[in-house]
Amino acid sequence: MNAPAPYPSTPGFSPAASPAPTFRFDGGAADYLGVAIVAFLLTLVTLGLAYPWALCMVQEWRCHHTLIGGRRLRFTGGGLSLLGLWIKWFLLLIVTLGIYSFWLVPSLNKWIVEHTEFE
């Protein structure tokens, strides 16, 4: 039985010929604390309506401090583009009595990944 390939099959890609990329995170606690407090207060003051913007602030900070193979990540998502999805997901959570959360978490992660790229 063959084990699955560790990397997606990409034309011209050879795992044996390419070293594994290096991952580095250069963020600090003081930096994060400032962003986290602002995001929390923004969410609290607006009773959760501004959560998409708060989430984007935290994700921008995370990407700004993440390097993969020496290349920094950049988050391109914005609160306004997430707001419509957030309202839809919130309504689905209410209608399904929270069961939709099993689909919400992967959907939110998909949205974050689709809005993350290399600088």
Tab-separated table of N, CA, C and O in Angstrom:
chain	number	residue	atom	x	y	z
A	1	MET	N	0.840	-1.166	0.000
A	1	MET	CA	0.000	0.000	0.000
A	1	MET	C	0.894	1.241	0.000
A	1	MET	O	1.774	1.386	0.824
A	2	ASN	N	0.647	2.129	-0.935
A	2	ASN	CA	1.457	3.340	-1.060
A	2	ASN	C	0.905	4.441	-0.166
A	2	ASN	O	-0.296	4.659	-0.112
A	3	ALA	N	1.797	5.141	0.503
A	3	ALA	CA	1.402	6.284	1.326
A	3	ALA	C	1.126	7.476	0.419
A	3	ALA	O	1.752	7.617	-0.625
A	4	PRO	N	0.188	8.339	0.792
A	4	PRO	CA	-0.080	9.509	-0.034
A	4	PRO	C	1.117	10.448	-0.071
A	4	PRO	O	1.898	10.517	0.867
A	5	ALA	N	1.246	11.158	-1.178
A	5	ALA	CA	2.348	12.108	-1.331
A	5	ALA	C	2.207	13.231	-0.316
A	5	ALA	O	1.105	13.689	-0.057
A	6	PRO	N	3.321	13.683	0.287
A	6	PRO	CA	3.238	14.736	1.299
A	6	PRO	C	2.916	16.111	0.714
A	6	PRO	O	2.525	17.002	1.407
A	7	TYR	N	3.110	16.284	-0.590
A	7	TYR	CA	2.857	17.564	-1.238
A	7	TYR	C	1.854	17.352	-2.367
A	7	TYR	O	1.798	16.290	-2.961
A	8	PRO	N	1.075	18.366	-2.684
A	8	PRO	CA	0.162	18.214	-3.810
A	8	PRO	C	0.952	18.025	-5.091
A	8	PRO	O	2.057	18.531	-5.232
A	9	SER	N	0.396	17.270	-6.012
A	9	SER	CA	1.109	17.040	-7.267
A	9	SER	C	1.034	18.305	-8.107
A	9	SER	O	-0.015	18.722	-8.552
A	10	THR	N	2.177	18.926	-8.269
A	10	THR	CA	2.305	20.134	-9.052
A	10	THR	C	3.263	19.837	-10.182
A	10	THR	O	4.313	19.232	-9.952
A	11	PRO	N	2.938	20.230	-11.413
A	11	PRO	CA	3.851	19.960	-12.522
A	11	PRO	C	5.243	20.509	-12.255
A	11	PRO	O	5.400	21.657	-11.839
A	12	GLY	N	6.240	19.679	-12.403
A	12	GLY	CA	7.611	20.093	-12.216
A	12	GLY	C	8.081	20.118	-10.769
A	12	GLY	O	9.206	20.495	-10.498
A	13	PHE	N	7.227	19.711	-9.828
A	13	PHE	CA	7.606	19.727	-8.422
A	13	PHE	C	8.137	18.368	-8.019
A	13	PHE	O	7.519	17.356	-8.273
A	14	SER	N	9.272	18.364	-7.375
A	14	SER	CA	9.857	17.130	-6.888
A	14	SER	C	10.222	17.318	-5.428
A	14	SER	O	11.113	18.110	-5.118
A	15	PRO	N	9.524	16.620	-4.500
A	15	PRO	CA	9.837	16.787	-3.075
A	15	PRO	C	11.289	16.473	-2.739
A	15	PRO	O	11.880	17.095	-1.875
A	16	ALA	N	11.882	15.509	-3.459
A	16	ALA	CA	13.266	15.127	-3.169
A	16	ALA	C	14.224	16.238	-3.580
A	16	ALA	O	15.255	16.442	-2.953
A	17	ALA	N	13.880	16.994	-4.634
A	17	ALA	CA	14.773	18.032	-5.137
A	17	ALA	C	14.600	19.348	-4.389
A	17	ALA	O	15.480	20.188	-4.412
A	18	SER	N	13.452	19.547	-3.738
A	18	SER	CA	13.182	20.813	-3.062
A	18	SER	C	13.218	20.624	-1.554
A	18	SER	O	12.553	19.748	-1.025
A	19	PRO	N	13.990	21.474	-0.877
A	19	PRO	CA	13.978	21.388	0.591
A	19	PRO	C	12.634	21.879	1.121
A	19	PRO	O	11.958	22.672	0.487
A	20	ALA	N	12.272	21.403	2.284
A	20	ALA	CA	11.021	21.841	2.904
A	20	ALA	C	11.138	23.328	3.229
A	20	ALA	O	12.191	23.794	3.655
A	21	PRO	N	10.050	24.087	3.017
A	21	PRO	CA	10.128	25.517	3.319
A	21	PRO	C	10.287	25.759	4.816
A	21	PRO	O	9.820	24.972	5.636
A	22	THR	N	10.943	26.833	5.144
A	22	THR	CA	11.095	27.193	6.550
A	22	THR	C	9.955	28.124	6.946
A	22	THR	O	9.537	28.970	6.172
A	23	PHE	N	9.459	27.940	8.136
A	23	PHE	CA	8.373	28.750	8.669
A	23	PHE	C	8.931	29.572	9.814
A	23	PHE	O	9.671	29.059	10.651
A	24	ARG	N	8.569	30.866	9.853
A	24	ARG	CA	9.048	31.726	10.918
A	24	ARG	C	7.945	32.696	11.320
A	24	ARG	O	7.191	33.167	10.480
A	25	PHE	N	7.866	32.960	12.598
A	25	PHE	CA	6.904	33.918	13.125
A	25	PHE	C	7.671	34.910	13.982
A	25	PHE	O	8.363	34.515	14.916
A	26	ASP	N	7.561	36.204	13.654
A	26	ASP	CA	8.351	37.193	14.377
A	26	ASP	C	7.503	38.178	15.186
A	26	ASP	O	7.963	39.248	15.550
A	27	GLY	N	6.286	37.811	15.497
A	27	GLY	CA	5.417	38.678	16.297
A	27	GLY	C	5.743	38.588	17.776
A	27	GLY	O	6.279	37.590	18.251
A	28	GLY	N	5.409	39.635	18.490
A	28	GLY	CA	5.670	39.667	19.922
A	28	GLY	C	4.398	39.880	20.720
A	28	GLY	O	3.354	40.274	20.193
A	29	ALA	N	4.499	39.653	22.013
A	29	ALA	CA	3.340	39.737	22.899
A	29	ALA	C	2.803	41.164	22.999
A	29	ALA	O	1.587	41.380	22.991
A	30	ALA	N	3.674	42.153	23.099
A	30	ALA	CA	3.224	43.539	23.248
A	30	ALA	C	2.449	43.990	22.011
A	30	ALA	O	1.400	44.632	22.124
A	31	ASP	N	2.983	43.652	20.848
A	31	ASP	CA	2.305	43.950	19.587
A	31	ASP	C	0.910	43.333	19.556
A	31	ASP	O	-0.072	43.987	19.238
A	32	TYR	N	0.872	42.038	19.863
A	32	TYR	CA	-0.396	41.313	19.806
A	32	TYR	C	-1.399	41.852	20.816
A	32	TYR	O	-2.581	41.976	20.519
A	33	LEU	N	-0.924	42.179	22.003
A	33	LEU	CA	-1.812	42.678	23.046
A	33	LEU	C	-2.551	43.937	22.587
A	33	LEU	O	-3.755	44.070	22.787
A	34	GLY	N	-1.832	44.843	21.939
A	34	GLY	CA	-2.463	46.063	21.432
A	34	GLY	C	-3.549	45.766	20.409
A	34	GLY	O	-4.659	46.290	20.486
A	35	VAL	N	-3.234	44.906	19.459
A	35	VAL	CA	-4.208	44.539	18.419
A	35	VAL	C	-5.394	43.808	19.035
A	35	VAL	O	-6.557	44.079	18.700
A	36	ALA	N	-5.131	42.899	19.954
A	36	ALA	CA	-6.200	42.122	20.579
A	36	ALA	C	-7.138	42.999	21.400
A	36	ALA	O	-8.362	42.819	21.361
A	37	ILE	N	-6.584	43.958	22.124
A	37	ILE	CA	-7.421	44.851	22.931
A	37	ILE	C	-8.306	45.712	22.032
A	37	ILE	O	-9.500	45.861	22.281
A	38	VAL	N	-7.726	46.282	20.981
A	38	VAL	CA	-8.514	47.108	20.053
A	38	VAL	C	-9.609	46.265	19.394
A	38	VAL	O	-10.763	46.699	19.297
A	39	ALA	N	-9.264	45.057	18.960
A	39	ALA	CA	-10.255	44.178	18.321
A	39	ALA	C	-11.375	43.817	19.302
A	39	ALA	O	-12.559	43.830	18.938
A	40	PHE	N	-11.014	43.512	20.528
A	40	PHE	CA	-12.007	43.164	21.543
A	40	PHE	C	-12.934	44.342	21.829
A	40	PHE	O	-14.161	44.191	21.879
A	41	LEU	N	-12.356	45.523	22.030
A	41	LEU	CA	-13.169	46.705	22.326
A	41	LEU	C	-14.071	47.073	21.150
A	41	LEU	O	-15.230	47.453	21.346
A	42	LEU	N	-13.546	46.953	19.938
A	42	LEU	CA	-14.345	47.219	18.741
A	42	LEU	C	-15.553	46.290	18.686
A	42	LEU	O	-16.675	46.719	18.409
A	43	THR	N	-15.334	45.022	18.985
A	43	THR	CA	-16.422	44.048	18.982
A	43	THR	C	-17.400	44.326	20.117
A	43	THR	O	-18.619	44.295	19.926
A	44	LEU	N	-16.890	44.631	21.284
A	44	LEU	CA	-17.724	44.868	22.462
A	44	LEU	C	-18.599	46.114	22.292
A	44	LEU	O	-19.809	46.074	22.524
A	45	VAL	N	-17.991	47.214	21.883
A	45	VAL	CA	-18.706	48.483	21.753
A	45	VAL	C	-19.810	48.400	20.691
A	45	VAL	O	-20.865	49.004	20.842
A	46	THR	N	-19.578	47.638	19.630
A	46	THR	CA	-20.568	47.535	18.554
A	46	THR	C	-21.493	46.333	18.731
A	46	THR	O	-22.235	45.980	17.813
A	47	LEU	N	-21.423	45.693	19.897
A	47	LEU	CA	-22.245	44.505	20.190
A	47	LEU	C	-22.074	43.400	19.146
A	47	LEU	O	-23.017	42.718	18.767
A	48	GLY	N	-20.845	43.246	18.662
A	48	GLY	CA	-20.524	42.168	17.736
A	48	GLY	C	-20.666	42.523	16.269
A	48	GLY	O	-20.221	41.772	15.405
A	49	LEU	N	-21.280	43.661	15.958
A	49	LEU	CA	-21.482	44.017	14.555
A	49	LEU	C	-20.157	44.238	13.827
A	49	LEU	O	-20.028	43.920	12.652
A	50	ALA	N	-19.158	44.755	14.531
A	50	ALA	CA	-17.860	45.022	13.902
A	50	ALA	C	-16.892	43.851	14.041
A	50	ALA	O	-15.703	43.999	13.768
A	51	TYR	N	-17.389	42.686	14.435
A	51	TYR	CA	-16.502	41.531	14.577
A	51	TYR	C	-15.740	41.214	13.291
A	51	TYR	O	-14.551	40.887	13.352
A	52	PRO	N	-16.363	41.312	12.099
A	52	PRO	CA	-15.576	41.031	10.887
A	52	PRO	C	-14.346	41.925	10.753
A	52	PRO	O	-13.286	41.466	10.338
A	53	TRP	N	-14.460	43.196	11.138
A	53	TRP	CA	-13.311	44.097	11.075
A	53	TRP	C	-12.279	43.716	12.131
A	53	TRP	O	-11.082	43.772	11.871
A	54	ALA	N	-12.740	43.336	13.314
A	54	ALA	CA	-11.824	42.916	14.378
A	54	ALA	C	-11.067	41.656	13.960
A	54	ALA	O	-9.851	41.559	14.153
A	55	LEU	N	-11.776	40.714	13.380
A	55	LEU	CA	-11.141	39.480	12.917
A	55	LEU	C	-10.093	39.776	11.852
A	55	LEU	O	-8.998	39.215	11.865
A	56	CYS	N	-10.416	40.695	10.954
A	56	CYS	CA	-9.460	41.071	9.906
A	56	CYS	C	-8.233	41.759	10.486
A	56	CYS	O	-7.118	41.541	9.998
A	57	MET	N	-8.411	42.573	11.515
A	57	MET	CA	-7.267	43.220	12.171
A	57	MET	C	-6.306	42.182	12.743
A	57	MET	O	-5.088	42.268	12.543
A	58	VAL	N	-6.862	41.201	13.425
A	58	VAL	CA	-6.032	40.154	14.032
A	58	VAL	C	-5.357	39.319	12.941
A	58	VAL	O	-4.168	38.994	13.032
A	59	GLN	N	-6.084	39.012	11.887
A	59	GLN	CA	-5.518	38.206	10.802
A	59	GLN	C	-4.427	38.975	10.056
A	59	GLN	O	-3.421	38.400	9.662
A	60	GLU	N	-4.608	40.273	9.865
A	60	GLU	CA	-3.567	41.089	9.234
A	60	GLU	C	-2.299	41.074	10.078
A	60	GLU	O	-1.188	40.965	9.544
A	61	TRP	N	-2.458	41.187	11.407
A	61	TRP	CA	-1.295	41.141	12.292
A	61	TRP	C	-0.586	39.791	12.178
A	61	TRP	O	0.635	39.723	12.074
A	62	ARG	N	-1.376	38.726	12.202
A	62	ARG	CA	-0.812	37.371	12.125
A	62	ARG	C	-0.024	37.179	10.821
A	62	ARG	O	1.093	36.673	10.829
A	63	CYS	N	-0.609	37.593	9.703
A	63	CYS	CA	0.070	37.440	8.409
A	63	CYS	C	1.313	38.318	8.322
A	63	CYS	O	2.334	37.896	7.771
A	64	HIS	N	1.222	39.532	8.851
A	64	HIS	CA	2.354	40.457	8.794
A	64	HIS	C	3.576	39.897	9.529
A	64	HIS	O	4.709	40.251	9.200
A	65	HIS	N	3.367	39.028	10.480
A	65	HIS	CA	4.474	38.474	11.266
A	65	HIS	C	4.811	37.035	10.902
A	65	HIS	O	5.569	36.387	11.617
A	66	THR	N	4.247	36.516	9.807
A	66	THR	CA	4.499	35.133	9.392
A	66	THR	C	5.308	35.111	8.111
A	66	THR	O	4.953	35.768	7.132
A	67	LEU	N	6.378	34.343	8.126
A	67	LEU	CA	7.212	34.167	6.931
A	67	LEU	C	7.266	32.689	6.590
A	67	LEU	O	7.467	31.838	7.463
A	68	ILE	N	7.098	32.378	5.320
A	68	ILE	CA	7.203	31.008	4.828
A	68	ILE	C	8.241	31.019	3.721
A	68	ILE	O	8.073	31.706	2.711
A	69	GLY	N	9.313	30.258	3.926
A	69	GLY	CA	10.383	30.233	2.944
A	69	GLY	C	10.987	31.616	2.722
A	69	GLY	O	11.393	31.940	1.616
A	70	GLY	N	11.005	32.441	3.757
A	70	GLY	CA	11.573	33.775	3.659
A	70	GLY	C	10.618	34.813	3.070
A	70	GLY	O	10.966	35.975	2.951
A	71	ARG	N	9.410	34.389	2.704
A	71	ARG	CA	8.430	35.315	2.120
A	71	ARG	C	7.331	35.605	3.138
A	71	ARG	O	6.746	34.703	3.715
A	72	ARG	N	7.067	36.893	3.326
A	72	ARG	CA	6.052	37.319	4.296
A	72	ARG	C	4.659	37.158	3.700
A	72	ARG	O	4.452	37.336	2.509
A	73	LEU	N	3.707	36.819	4.575
A	73	LEU	CA	2.315	36.710	4.138
A	73	LEU	C	1.636	38.069	4.200
A	73	LEU	O	2.046	38.954	4.940
A	74	ARG	N	0.561	38.203	3.413
A	74	ARG	CA	-0.243	39.433	3.422
A	74	ARG	C	-1.708	39.024	3.407
A	74	ARG	O	-2.112	38.146	2.646
A	75	PHE	N	-2.481	39.645	4.256
A	75	PHE	CA	-3.918	39.370	4.317
A	75	PHE	C	-4.641	40.439	3.517
A	75	PHE	O	-4.455	41.633	3.741
A	76	THR	N	-5.481	40.019	2.562
A	76	THR	CA	-6.147	40.959	1.666
A	76	THR	C	-7.631	41.117	1.972
A	76	THR	O	-8.308	41.894	1.311
A	77	GLY	N	-8.138	40.388	2.943
A	77	GLY	CA	-9.561	40.469	3.272
A	77	GLY	C	-9.890	41.738	4.035
A	77	GLY	O	-9.036	42.339	4.666
A	78	GLY	N	-11.146	42.122	3.946
A	78	GLY	CA	-11.611	43.301	4.663
A	78	GLY	C	-12.916	43.014	5.378
A	78	GLY	O	-13.654	42.090	5.007
A	79	GLY	N	-13.193	43.806	6.375
A	79	GLY	CA	-14.404	43.607	7.167
A	79	GLY	C	-15.678	43.697	6.354
A	79	GLY	O	-16.618	42.936	6.573
A	80	LEU	N	-15.715	44.617	5.388
A	80	LEU	CA	-16.920	44.786	4.587
A	80	LEU	C	-17.194	43.555	3.726
A	80	LEU	O	-18.344	43.132	3.589
A	81	SER	N	-16.139	42.952	3.180
A	81	SER	CA	-16.342	41.756	2.349
A	81	SER	C	-16.757	40.546	3.191
A	81	SER	O	-17.369	39.615	2.677
A	82	LEU	N	-16.448	40.565	4.472
A	82	LEU	CA	-16.836	39.473	5.364
A	82	LEU	C	-18.200	39.712	6.009
A	82	LEU	O	-18.865	38.762	6.418
A	83	LEU	N	-18.654	40.950	6.058
A	83	LEU	CA	-19.885	41.290	6.770
A	83	LEU	C	-21.102	40.523	6.258
A	83	LEU	O	-21.879	39.980	7.040
A	84	GLY	N	-21.282	40.459	4.948
A	84	GLY	CA	-22.425	39.733	4.383
A	84	GLY	C	-22.420	38.264	4.771
A	84	GLY	O	-23.450	37.702	5.152
A	85	LEU	N	-21.251	37.641	4.673
A	85	LEU	CA	-21.129	36.235	5.072
A	85	LEU	C	-21.403	36.080	6.556
A	85	LEU	O	-22.069	35.123	6.976
A	86	TRP	N	-20.884	37.017	7.350
A	86	TRP	CA	-21.053	36.937	8.796
A	86	TRP	C	-22.527	36.997	9.178
A	86	TRP	O	-22.988	36.247	10.028
A	87	ILE	N	-23.296	37.886	8.553
A	87	ILE	CA	-24.733	37.992	8.825
A	87	ILE	C	-25.439	36.708	8.421
A	87	ILE	O	-26.273	36.177	9.168
A	88	LYS	N	-25.101	36.179	7.235
A	88	LYS	CA	-25.706	34.918	6.776
A	88	LYS	C	-25.399	33.787	7.747
A	88	LYS	O	-26.292	33.035	8.144
A	89	TRP	N	-24.132	33.689	8.163
A	89	TRP	CA	-23.739	32.618	9.085
A	89	TRP	C	-24.436	32.771	10.434
A	89	TRP	O	-24.853	31.786	11.038
A	90	PHE	N	-24.566	34.000	10.901
A	90	PHE	CA	-25.220	34.258	12.179
A	90	PHE	C	-26.688	33.814	12.127
A	90	PHE	O	-27.184	33.156	13.045
A	91	LEU	N	-27.368	34.147	11.040
A	91	LEU	CA	-28.768	33.740	10.886
A	91	LEU	C	-28.898	32.219	10.804
A	91	LEU	O	-29.808	31.631	11.389
A	92	LEU	N	-27.975	31.582	10.098
A	92	LEU	CA	-27.992	30.123	10.013
A	92	LEU	C	-27.729	29.482	11.376
A	92	LEU	O	-28.307	28.429	11.693
A	93	LEU	N	-26.886	30.091	12.184
A	93	LEU	CA	-26.652	29.591	13.537
A	93	LEU	C	-27.932	29.648	14.370
A	93	LEU	O	-28.250	28.706	15.100
A	94	ILE	N	-28.663	30.747	14.235
A	94	ILE	CA	-29.915	30.891	14.991
A	94	ILE	C	-30.946	29.861	14.527
A	94	ILE	O	-31.546	29.159	15.350
A	95	VAL	N	-31.128	29.759	13.220
A	95	VAL	CA	-32.143	28.854	12.663
A	95	VAL	C	-31.842	27.399	13.007
A	95	VAL	O	-32.755	26.622	13.289
A	96	THR	N	-30.565	27.027	13.004
A	96	THR	CA	-30.198	25.629	13.252
A	96	THR	C	-29.856	25.371	14.716
A	96	THR	O	-29.345	24.295	15.045
A	97	LEU	N	-30.115	26.345	15.573
A	97	LEU	CA	-29.815	26.221	17.009
A	97	LEU	C	-28.340	25.884	17.259
A	97	LEU	O	-28.001	25.096	18.138
A	98	GLY	N	-27.462	26.470	16.460
A	98	GLY	CA	-26.026	26.305	16.648
A	98	GLY	C	-25.392	25.167	15.879
A	98	GLY	O	-24.172	25.065	15.823
A	99	ILE	N	-26.190	24.302	15.280
A	99	ILE	CA	-25.623	23.158	14.553
A	99	ILE	C	-24.774	23.619	13.374
A	99	ILE	O	-23.784	22.980	13.020
A	100	TYR	N	-25.117	24.771	12.788
A	100	TYR	CA	-24.361	25.275	11.640
A	100	TYR	C	-22.914	25.604	11.996
A	100	TYR	O	-22.070	25.742	11.107
A	101	SER	N	-22.591	25.686	13.276
A	101	SER	CA	-21.215	26.009	13.664
A	101	SER	C	-20.215	24.989	13.112
A	101	SER	O	-19.058	25.326	12.881
A	102	PHE	N	-20.668	23.754	12.883
A	102	PHE	CA	-19.784	22.737	12.300
A	102	PHE	C	-19.385	23.111	10.879
A	102	PHE	O	-18.339	22.686	10.396
A	103	TRP	N	-20.205	23.879	10.183
A	103	TRP	CA	-19.904	24.334	8.839
A	103	TRP	C	-19.303	25.736	8.855
A	103	TRP	O	-18.548	26.097	7.964
A	104	LEU	N	-19.646	26.523	9.864
A	104	LEU	CA	-19.154	27.897	9.948
A	104	LEU	C	-17.643	27.951	10.107
A	104	LEU	O	-16.980	28.733	9.419
A	105	VAL	N	-17.103	27.151	10.987
A	105	VAL	CA	-15.656	27.193	11.250
A	105	VAL	C	-14.857	26.877	9.985
A	105	VAL	O	-13.959	27.653	9.613
A	106	PRO	N	-15.149	25.796	9.253
A	106	PRO	CA	-14.409	25.567	8.003
A	106	PRO	C	-14.652	26.663	6.965
A	106	PRO	O	-13.733	27.042	6.235
A	107	SER	N	-15.875	27.194	6.910
A	107	SER	CA	-16.168	28.263	5.941
A	107	SER	C	-15.362	29.518	6.257
A	107	SER	O	-14.834	30.173	5.349
A	108	LEU	N	-15.272	29.867	7.524
A	108	LEU	CA	-14.491	31.035	7.919
A	108	LEU	C	-13.009	30.814	7.636
A	108	LEU	O	-12.324	31.704	7.112
A	109	ASN	N	-12.507	29.630	7.943
A	109	ASN	CA	-11.105	29.327	7.647
A	109	ASN	C	-10.839	29.366	6.150
A	109	ASN	O	-9.788	29.839	5.709
A	110	LYS	N	-11.773	28.887	5.357
A	110	LYS	CA	-11.631	28.934	3.891
A	110	LYS	C	-11.547	30.382	3.432
A	110	LYS	O	-10.698	30.734	2.611
A	111	TRP	N	-12.418	31.245	3.970
A	111	TRP	CA	-12.409	32.654	3.589
A	111	TRP	C	-11.069	33.300	3.952
A	111	TRP	O	-10.503	34.059	3.164
A	112	ILE	N	-10.548	32.987	5.132
A	112	ILE	CA	-9.267	33.545	5.565
A	112	ILE	C	-8.153	33.094	4.637
A	112	ILE	O	-7.332	33.915	4.181
A	113	VAL	N	-8.097	31.814	4.313
A	113	VAL	CA	-7.038	31.289	3.453
A	113	VAL	C	-7.142	31.888	2.040
A	113	VAL	O	-6.126	32.234	1.430
A	114	GLU	N	-8.351	32.044	1.540
A	114	GLU	CA	-8.541	32.623	0.199
A	114	GLU	C	-8.132	34.088	0.143
A	114	GLU	O	-7.902	34.615	-0.938
A	115	HIS	N	-8.034	34.738	1.288
A	115	HIS	CA	-7.633	36.139	1.333
A	115	HIS	C	-6.225	36.319	1.914
A	115	HIS	O	-5.902	37.375	2.457
A	116	THR	N	-5.424	35.270	1.838
A	116	THR	CA	-4.040	35.317	2.305
A	116	THR	C	-3.135	35.004	1.137
A	116	THR	O	-3.368	34.055	0.393
A	117	GLU	N	-2.116	35.813	0.964
A	117	GLU	CA	-1.170	35.605	-0.150
A	117	GLU	C	0.220	36.027	0.291
A	117	GLU	O	0.406	36.585	1.372
A	118	PHE	N	1.189	35.783	-0.579
A	118	PHE	CA	2.558	36.238	-0.315
A	118	PHE	C	2.685	37.696	-0.723
A	118	PHE	O	2.059	38.139	-1.669
A	119	GLU	N	3.495	38.449	0.024
A	119	GLU	CA	3.765	39.853	-0.336
A	119	GLU	C	4.541	39.895	-1.616
A	119	GLU	O	5.302	39.023	-1.947
